[in-house]
């Protein structure tokens, strides 16, 4: 098959139209399914930016699926191979052959790494190439990079992870009162679970990811077969509801920790108290908590799957291969700094307790372009406390409104304003 730019680059997308004098960086793409096709699109969109970062524009040198492409031709025409086939064979053979031919490899394949990791890591070292796999664990959450680079010198004690979004989504549904079967059906309907979800609900998928994290964090080879795992199929909705009354939430937790002078790696459902950093992770999100004496605790969370999200992690690995990591990008076109930012606000006022006060405050806010989202009024003898949240308004308009409110004769003290961040990411 002939070398070709990615489909988005062919369409033009937001491509940089300036001539690119430097040699392109050819990438062989194995697999063009959910993640592979998203990577193709993303590469087309981001190639001009990556060129500005690295000096070379990444382009697809060829794509392999069951019905198109030749691995030999792709290998010959590429400097880096992205493996997004999944499964063990032929992914293992292609990855090994690519590294033995001196190609860097980026993969999202947790099955492969959790069962043949040592063979692959050895091949990368012997051939002086990089094997990167950020997308294999927790999707776009950069836990692999953090363990392998940022915390490489730390003496870690424990990792706890919600590393399977499908089961986390099911458990979130069960917390709302669904039975296991209803929750599973809803998860499939929303596209978060495969038609055959056995690896997810049995805990095997999470076990593969914990084997990879344990290898990175504790420097000990761990094969998937050495990780005991228990799934969520036997859980009852009423367990979740009783536990909620006790302040407990149920999650499928992967653990890798030092125990009795050794290492324990396992996956099972576990109750968490509400204050635990993983307790608030709901829906298809993933999160990983890393603990050690020196760092106390770090938690990373975000989308654990999805084509575009996973492709973003794959592209991050490609850029890391193309240039040394942690170098600030060269100055690009500077963005204008925005100062007058809109936000929701919490407002607190002490006012005389008399009729019409709330209406007058609302009128002033309305004149300045703000509207009230929610309000609480409490009596304090002759005075009252008026506390409200207003919908987003720019800082300059809020300042006008506060000045005008402060001049109202019923105000007993200066109004206080604190910003409210309204975004909610957990579902
Ligand atoms: N999907 C996610 O959200 C996600 C998240 C994190 C990690 N991952 C990992 O990313 C990898 C890819 O997942 P995916 O969801 O994109 O899989 P997918 O949708 O099933 O796509 C697999 C692709 O590989 C091709 N392929 C499979 N076996 C092949 C063979 N023997 N020869 C040639 N081509 C072959 C398929 O070709 P055809 O098109 O011809 O069938 C298809 O294009 C897996 O390792 C997965 O664990 C996925």
Coordinates of C-alpha atoms and ligand atoms in Angstrom, one line a residue:
X1 CA 0.0 0.0 0.0
X2 CA 1.3 3.5 -0.7
X3 CA 2.1 6.1 1.9
X4 CA -0.8 8.5 2.4
X5 CA -1.5 11.5 4.7
X6 CA -4.3 11.0 7.2
X7 CA -7.9 11.3 5.9
X8 CA -8.4 14.6 7.7
X9 CA -5.2 16.0 6.2
X10 CA -6.5 15.0 2.8
X11 CA -9.7 16.8 3.4
X12 CA -7.8 19.9 4.4
X13 CA -9.3 20.3 7.9
X14 CA -7.6 23.1 9.7
X15 CA -4.3 22.2 8.0
X16 CA -1.4 24.7 8.0
X17 CA -1.1 25.9 4.4
X18 CA 2.5 27.1 4.8
X19 CA 5.1 24.9 3.0
X20 CA 6.6 22.3 5.2
X21 CA 10.3 22.1 4.2
X22 CA 11.2 19.4 6.8
X23 CA 10.9 15.7 6.2
X24 CA 7.5 14.2 7.3
X25 CA 7.5 11.7 10.2
X26 CA 5.8 8.6 8.8
X27 CA 3.6 6.5 11.1
X28 CA 2.3 3.0 10.3
X29 CA -1.2 2.5 11.8
X30 CA -2.3 -1.0 12.6
X31 CA -6.1 -1.1 13.1
X32 CA -8.7 1.4 12.0
X33 CA -11.6 0.6 14.4
X34 CA -12.9 2.8 17.2
X35 CA -9.5 4.1 18.3
X36 CA -7.6 3.7 15.0
X37 CA -10.1 5.8 13.0
X38 CA -10.2 8.5 15.7
X39 CA -6.4 8.6 15.8
X40 CA -6.4 9.0 12.0
X41 CA -8.8 12.0 12.3
X42 CA -7.0 13.5 15.2
X43 CA -3.6 13.2 13.5
X44 CA -5.0 15.1 10.5
X45 CA -6.2 17.9 12.7
X46 CA -3.1 18.2 14.9
X47 CA -0.3 17.4 12.5
X48 CA 0.4 21.1 11.7
X49 CA 0.6 21.8 15.5
X50 CA 2.9 18.8 16.1
X51 CA 5.1 20.0 13.3
X52 CA 5.5 23.3 15.0
X53 CA 6.4 21.5 18.3
X54 CA 8.8 19.0 16.8
X55 CA 9.9 20.3 13.5
X56 CA 8.4 17.4 11.6
X57 CA 4.8 16.7 10.4
X58 CA 3.5 13.3 11.4
X59 CA 1.7 11.6 8.5
X60 CA 0.2 8.2 8.0
X61 CA 2.5 5.9 6.0
X62 CA -0.3 3.2 5.7
X63 CA -3.1 1.6 7.5
X64 CA -3.7 -2.1 8.2
X65 CA -7.1 -3.8 8.8
X66 CA -8.3 -7.3 8.1
X67 CA -9.3 -6.2 4.6
X68 CA -6.6 -3.7 3.6
X69 CA -2.9 -2.9 3.9
X70 CA 0.3 -4.9 4.0
X71 CA 2.3 -5.0 7.3
X72 CA 5.6 -5.4 5.4
X73 CA 4.9 -2.3 3.3
X74 CA 3.8 -0.3 6.3
X75 CA 6.8 -1.3 8.3
X76 CA 9.2 -0.4 5.5
X77 CA 7.6 3.1 5.1
X78 CA 7.3 4.1 8.7
X79 CA 9.5 5.4 11.6
X80 CA 6.9 4.6 14.3
X81 CA 4.2 2.0 14.4
X82 CA 0.9 2.6 16.3
X83 CA -0.7 -0.7 17.2
X84 CA -4.5 -0.4 17.7
X85 CA -5.6 -4.0 16.7
X86 CA -6.2 -5.3 20.2
X87 CA -5.9 -8.9 21.3
X88 CA -2.7 -11.0 21.4
X89 CA -1.9 -12.3 17.9
X90 CA -1.1 -10.9 15.4
X91 CA -0.5 -7.7 17.5
X92 CA 2.4 -9.3 19.5
X93 CA 4.1 -10.5 16.3
X94 CA 3.8 -7.1 14.6
X95 CA 4.9 -5.1 17.6
X96 CA 8.0 -7.4 18.1
X97 CA 8.8 -7.2 14.4
X98 CA 8.5 -3.4 14.4
X99 CA 10.8 -3.0 17.3
X100 CA 13.3 -5.5 15.9
X101 CA 13.3 -3.4 12.7
X102 CA 14.2 -0.3 14.8
X103 CA 10.7 1.3 14.9
X104 CA 9.3 2.9 17.9
X105 CA 5.9 1.5 19.0
X106 CA 2.9 3.1 20.6
X107 CA 0.1 0.8 21.7
X108 CA -3.2 0.9 23.6
X109 CA -3.2 -2.9 24.1
X110 CA -3.6 -3.9 27.7
X111 CA -4.1 -7.6 27.0
X112 CA -0.8 -7.7 25.2
X113 CA 1.2 -5.8 27.8
X114 CA -0.3 -7.7 30.8
X115 CA 0.6 -11.0 29.2
X116 CA 3.7 -10.4 27.2
X117 CA 5.0 -7.2 28.7
X118 CA 8.4 -8.6 29.7
X119 CA 9.1 -9.9 26.2
X120 CA 8.1 -6.6 24.7
X121 CA 10.1 -4.4 27.2
X122 CA 13.2 -6.5 26.6
X123 CA 12.8 -6.2 22.8
X124 CA 12.5 -2.4 23.1
X125 CA 15.6 -2.2 25.2
X126 CA 17.6 -4.5 23.0
X127 CA 16.7 -2.5 19.9
X128 CA 17.1 0.9 21.4
X129 CA 13.5 1.9 20.6
X130 CA 10.6 3.3 22.7
X131 CA 7.5 1.3 23.5
X132 CA 4.9 3.7 24.9
X133 CA 1.4 2.7 26.1
X134 CA -0.3 5.5 27.9
X135 CA -3.7 4.6 26.4
X136 CA -3.5 1.0 27.7
X137 CA -4.6 2.0 31.2
X138 CA -7.3 4.5 32.2
X139 CA -7.7 5.9 28.7
X140 CA -6.6 9.5 28.6
X141 CA -5.8 9.8 32.3
X142 CA -1.9 10.2 32.2
X143 CA -1.2 7.6 34.8
X144 CA 1.4 5.6 32.9
X145 CA 3.5 8.7 32.3
X146 CA 3.2 9.9 35.9
X147 CA 4.3 6.5 37.3
X148 CA 7.1 6.0 34.7
X149 CA 8.4 9.5 34.7
X150 CA 7.1 11.9 37.3
X151 CA 7.2 9.4 40.2
X152 CA 10.1 7.3 38.9
X153 CA 12.1 8.1 41.9
X154 CA 9.4 7.7 44.5
X155 CA 9.0 4.7 46.9
X156 CA 5.4 4.0 46.3
X157 CA 3.2 2.2 48.9
X158 CA -0.1 1.6 47.2
X159 CA -2.2 2.3 44.1
X160 CA -6.0 2.1 44.1
X161 CA -7.7 2.5 40.8
X162 CA -11.2 2.6 39.2
X163 CA -9.8 1.4 35.9
X164 CA -12.9 0.1 34.2
X165 CA -15.5 2.6 33.1
X166 CA -18.1 0.1 32.2
X167 CA -18.4 -1.4 35.7
X168 CA -18.2 2.0 37.3
X169 CA -21.1 3.1 35.1
X170 CA -23.1 0.0 36.1
X171 CA -22.5 0.6 39.8
X172 CA -23.5 4.2 39.5
X173 CA -26.8 3.1 37.9
X174 CA -27.3 0.5 40.7
X175 CA -26.8 3.2 43.3
X176 CA -29.8 5.0 41.7
X177 CA -31.8 1.8 42.3
X178 CA -31.4 -0.2 39.1
X179 CA -30.9 -4.0 39.4
X180 CA -27.6 -5.3 37.9
X181 CA -29.4 -6.5 34.8
X182 CA -31.1 -3.2 34.2
X183 CA -27.9 -1.3 34.8
X184 CA -26.0 -3.5 32.4
X185 CA -28.7 -3.0 29.7
X186 CA -28.5 0.8 30.2
X187 CA -24.7 0.8 30.0
X188 CA -24.9 -1.1 26.7
X189 CA -27.7 1.2 25.4
X190 CA -25.4 4.2 26.1
X191 CA -22.5 2.6 24.3
X192 CA -20.3 2.2 27.4
X193 CA -20.4 -1.6 27.3
X194 CA -19.5 -4.1 24.6
X195 CA -22.1 -6.6 23.3
X196 CA -20.0 -9.1 25.2
X197 CA -19.1 -7.3 28.5
X198 CA -17.7 -10.5 30.2
X199 CA -14.1 -9.1 30.5
X200 CA -15.4 -5.9 32.1
X201 CA -18.0 -7.2 34.5
X202 CA -15.8 -10.2 35.6
X203 CA -12.9 -7.8 36.6
X204 CA -10.5 -9.3 34.1
X205 CA -10.1 -6.1 32.1
X206 CA -9.3 -4.2 35.3
X207 CA -6.9 -7.0 36.4
X208 CA -4.9 -6.5 33.1
X209 CA -4.6 -2.8 33.8
X210 CA -3.5 -3.3 37.4
X211 CA -0.8 -5.8 36.3
X212 CA 0.6 -3.0 34.0
X213 CA 0.4 -0.4 36.7
X214 CA 2.0 -2.7 39.3
X215 CA 4.9 -3.4 36.9
X216 CA 5.5 0.4 36.5
X217 CA 5.0 1.3 40.2
X218 CA 6.9 -1.5 41.9
X219 CA 9.3 -2.7 39.2
X220 CA 8.0 -6.3 39.5
X221 CA 6.8 -8.2 36.5
X222 CA 3.2 -9.2 37.0
X223 CA 1.3 -11.4 34.6
X224 CA -2.4 -11.1 34.2
X225 CA -2.8 -14.7 35.4
X226 CA -1.2 -13.7 38.8
X227 CA -3.9 -11.1 39.5
X228 CA -6.9 -12.5 41.4
X229 CA -10.0 -10.8 40.4
X230 CA -13.7 -10.7 41.4
X231 CA -16.4 -9.0 39.3
X232 CA -19.6 -7.2 40.0
X233 CA -22.1 -9.7 38.6
X234 CA -23.2 -11.0 42.0
X235 CA -23.9 -7.6 43.6
X236 CA -27.4 -6.7 44.7
X237 CA -28.9 -3.2 44.3
X238 CA -30.1 -3.2 48.0
X239 CA -26.5 -3.7 49.2
X240 CA -25.7 -0.3 47.5
X241 CA -28.7 1.4 49.0
X242 CA -28.1 0.1 52.6
X243 CA -24.4 1.1 52.2
X244 CA -25.4 4.5 51.1
X245 CA -27.3 5.0 54.3
X246 CA -24.1 4.1 56.1
X247 CA -22.1 6.7 54.1
X248 CA -20.5 4.1 51.9
X249 CA -20.2 3.9 48.1
X250 CA -19.4 0.7 46.2
X251 CA -16.7 0.6 43.4
X252 CA -14.8 -2.0 41.5
X253 CA -11.3 -1.3 42.9
X254 CA -8.0 -2.5 41.6
X255 CA -5.3 -2.5 44.2
X256 CA -1.5 -2.9 43.9
X257 CA 0.3 -2.5 47.3
X258 CA 3.2 -3.5 49.3
X259 CA 2.1 -6.2 51.8
X260 CA 4.1 -8.4 54.2
X261 CA 7.3 -7.6 52.4
X262 CA 5.9 -8.5 49.0
X263 CA 3.4 -7.2 46.5
X264 CA -0.4 -7.7 46.4
X265 CA -2.2 -7.0 43.1
X266 CA -5.9 -7.7 43.0
X267 CA -9.3 -6.5 41.8
X268 CA -12.6 -6.7 43.7
X269 CA -15.7 -4.7 44.6
X270 CA -15.1 -2.6 47.7
X271 CA -17.0 -0.1 49.8
X272 CA -15.4 3.3 50.2
X273 CA -16.3 6.0 52.8
X274 CA -17.5 9.3 51.2
X275 CA -14.2 11.1 51.9
X276 CA -12.1 8.7 49.9
X277 CA -10.8 10.4 46.7
X278 CA -12.3 7.6 44.5
X279 CA -15.7 7.8 46.2
X280 CA -17.0 10.6 44.0
X281 CA -15.9 9.0 40.7
X282 CA -19.1 8.2 38.9
X283 CA -20.3 7.0 35.5
X284 CA -17.7 5.9 32.9
X285 CA -14.9 7.9 34.5
X286 CA -11.6 6.3 35.6
X287 CA -9.4 7.4 38.5
X288 CA -6.2 6.3 40.0
X289 CA -4.8 7.2 43.5
X290 CA -1.1 6.7 44.2
X291 CA 0.1 6.8 47.8
X292 CA 3.6 7.0 49.3
X293 CA 5.2 8.6 52.4
X294 CA 6.8 11.3 50.4
X295 CA 3.9 12.4 48.2
X296 CA 1.1 11.4 50.6
X297 CA -1.5 10.9 47.9
X298 CA -2.1 11.9 44.3
X299 CA -5.4 11.2 42.4
X300 CA -5.8 11.5 38.7
X301 CA -9.2 11.1 37.0
X302 CA -10.8 11.5 33.6
X303 CA -12.5 9.6 30.7
X304 CA -11.3 6.0 30.7
X305 CA -12.3 5.1 27.2
X306 CA -13.8 6.4 24.0
X307 CA -12.3 6.6 20.5
X308 CA -11.3 10.3 20.5
X309 CA -10.1 10.3 24.1
X310 CA -8.0 7.2 23.7
X311 CA -6.6 8.6 20.4
X312 CA -5.6 11.7 22.2
X313 CA -3.4 9.6 24.6
X314 CA -2.0 7.8 21.7
X315 CA -1.0 11.0 19.9
X316 CA 0.6 12.2 23.2
X317 CA 2.8 9.2 23.1
X318 CA 3.7 9.8 19.4
X319 CA 4.7 13.4 20.3
X320 CA 6.8 12.1 23.2
X321 CA 8.7 9.8 20.8
X322 CA 9.2 12.7 18.3
X323 CA 10.8 15.1 20.9
X324 CA 12.2 14.9 24.4
X325 CA 9.3 15.1 26.9
X326 CA 8.8 18.0 29.3
X327 CA 10.4 20.6 27.0
X328 CA 8.1 23.7 26.9
X329 CA 6.8 24.2 23.4
X330 CA 8.5 26.9 21.3
X331 CA 6.5 30.2 21.4
X332 CA 3.5 29.8 19.1
X333 CA 1.0 32.5 18.1
X334 CA 0.4 34.1 21.5
X335 CA -3.2 34.1 22.6
X336 CA -4.7 37.4 23.9
X337 CA -5.1 37.4 27.7
X338 CA -8.7 37.8 28.7
X339 CA -9.3 39.7 31.9
X340 CA -13.0 40.4 32.1
X341 CA -14.1 36.8 32.6
X342 CA -17.8 35.8 33.1
X343 CA -18.7 33.6 36.1
X344 CA -21.5 32.6 38.3
X345 CA -21.3 34.2 41.7
X346 CA -22.5 33.6 45.2
X347 CA -23.6 36.9 46.8
X348 CA -24.0 37.5 50.5
X349 CA -25.8 40.6 51.9
X350 CA -27.1 41.7 55.2
X351 CA -30.2 43.8 54.8
X352 CA -33.0 45.4 56.7
X353 CA -35.8 42.8 57.1
X354 CA -38.6 44.6 55.3
X355 CA -40.8 43.9 52.3
X356 CA -39.5 44.5 48.7
X357 CA -35.8 44.1 49.5
X358 CA -35.3 41.0 47.4
X359 CA -37.2 42.7 44.5
X360 CA -35.0 45.8 44.6
X361 CA -31.8 43.7 44.6
X362 CA -33.1 41.6 41.7
X363 CA -33.9 44.8 39.8
X364 CA -30.4 46.1 40.2
X365 CA -28.9 42.7 39.1
X366 CA -31.3 42.6 36.2
X367 CA -30.2 46.2 35.1
X368 CA -26.6 44.9 35.1
X369 CA -27.5 41.8 33.1
X370 CA -27.5 39.2 35.9
X371 CA -30.3 36.9 36.9
X372 CA -30.8 35.0 40.2
X373 CA -30.4 31.2 40.0
X374 CA -31.2 30.4 43.7
X375 CA -31.8 32.4 46.8
X376 CA -32.0 31.8 50.6
X377 CA -33.3 34.5 53.0
X378 CA -32.8 34.1 56.8
X379 CA -34.2 36.5 59.5
X380 CA -31.8 38.0 62.1
X381 CA -34.1 40.1 64.3
X382 CA -34.5 43.5 62.5
X383 CA -32.2 42.5 59.8
X384 CA -32.0 39.5 57.4
X385 CA -29.3 37.7 55.6
X386 CA -29.8 37.4 51.8
X387 CA -27.7 34.8 50.1
X388 CA -28.0 33.9 46.4
X389 CA -26.3 32.4 43.4
X390 CA -26.5 34.4 40.2
X391 CA -26.1 33.1 36.6
X392 CA -22.8 34.0 34.8
X393 CA -22.0 37.7 34.5
X394 CA -18.8 39.5 33.6
X395 CA -16.6 40.8 36.4
X396 CA -17.1 44.4 35.2
X397 CA -20.9 44.1 35.3
X398 CA -20.8 42.4 38.7
X399 CA -18.6 45.3 40.0
X400 CA -21.3 47.8 38.7
X401 CA -24.0 45.7 40.4
X402 CA -22.2 45.5 43.7
X403 CA -21.5 49.2 43.7
X404 CA -25.2 49.9 43.1
X405 CA -26.4 47.4 45.7
X406 CA -24.0 48.8 48.3
X407 CA -25.7 52.2 47.8
X408 CA -29.2 50.8 48.6
X409 CA -30.5 52.3 51.9
X410 CA -31.5 48.9 53.4
X411 CA -27.9 47.4 53.1
X412 CA -26.4 46.8 56.5
X413 CA -22.9 45.7 55.4
X414 CA -20.9 45.6 52.2
X415 CA -22.1 42.8 49.9
X416 CA -19.7 39.9 49.5
X417 CA -19.2 38.0 46.2
X418 CA -17.4 34.7 45.6
X419 CA -17.1 32.9 42.2
X420 CA -19.0 29.6 41.6
X421 CA -17.5 27.0 39.3
X422 CA -20.6 25.3 37.8
X423 CA -19.2 22.6 35.6
X424 CA -19.9 19.1 36.7
X425 CA -17.9 16.3 35.0
X426 CA -19.0 13.2 36.9
X427 CA -22.3 11.7 35.5
Ligands
LIG1 N1 -12.3 1.5 22.3 C1 -11.8 2.1 23.4 O1 -12.5 3.0 24.0 C2 -10.4 1.7 23.9 C3 -9.9 2.4 25.1 C4 -8.7 2.1 25.6 C5 -7.9 1.2 24.9 N2 -8.4 0.5 23.8 C6 -7.6 -0.5 23.1 O2 -7.3 0.0 21.8 C7 -7.2 -1.1 20.9 C8 -8.1 -1.0 19.7 O3 -9.4 -1.0 20.2 P1 -10.7 -0.6 19.3 O4 -11.8 -0.4 20.2 O5 -10.3 0.5 18.3 O6 -10.9 -2.0 18.5 P2 -11.8 -2.2 17.2 O7 -12.8 -1.1 17.0 O8 -12.3 -3.6 17.3 O9 -10.8 -2.1 16.0 C9 -9.8 -3.1 15.7 C10 -9.2 -2.8 14.4 O10 -8.1 -3.7 14.2 C11 -8.3 -4.4 13.0 N3 -7.8 -5.8 13.2 C12 -8.2 -6.7 14.2 N4 -7.6 -7.8 14.0 C13 -6.8 -7.7 12.9 C14 -6.0 -8.6 12.1 N5 -5.8 -9.8 12.5 N6 -5.4 -8.1 11.0 C15 -5.6 -6.9 10.6 N7 -6.4 -6.0 11.2 C16 -7.0 -6.4 12.3 C17 -9.8 -4.4 12.7 O11 -9.9 -4.5 11.3 P3 -11.3 -4.6 10.6 O12 -11.8 -3.2 10.6 O13 -11.0 -5.1 9.2 O14 -12.2 -5.5 11.4 C18 -10.1 -3.0 13.2 O15 -9.8 -2.0 12.2 C19 -7.4 -2.4 21.8 O16 -6.1 -2.8 22.3 C20 -8.2 -1.8 22.9 O17 -8.1 -2.6 24.1 C21 -9.7 0.8 23.3

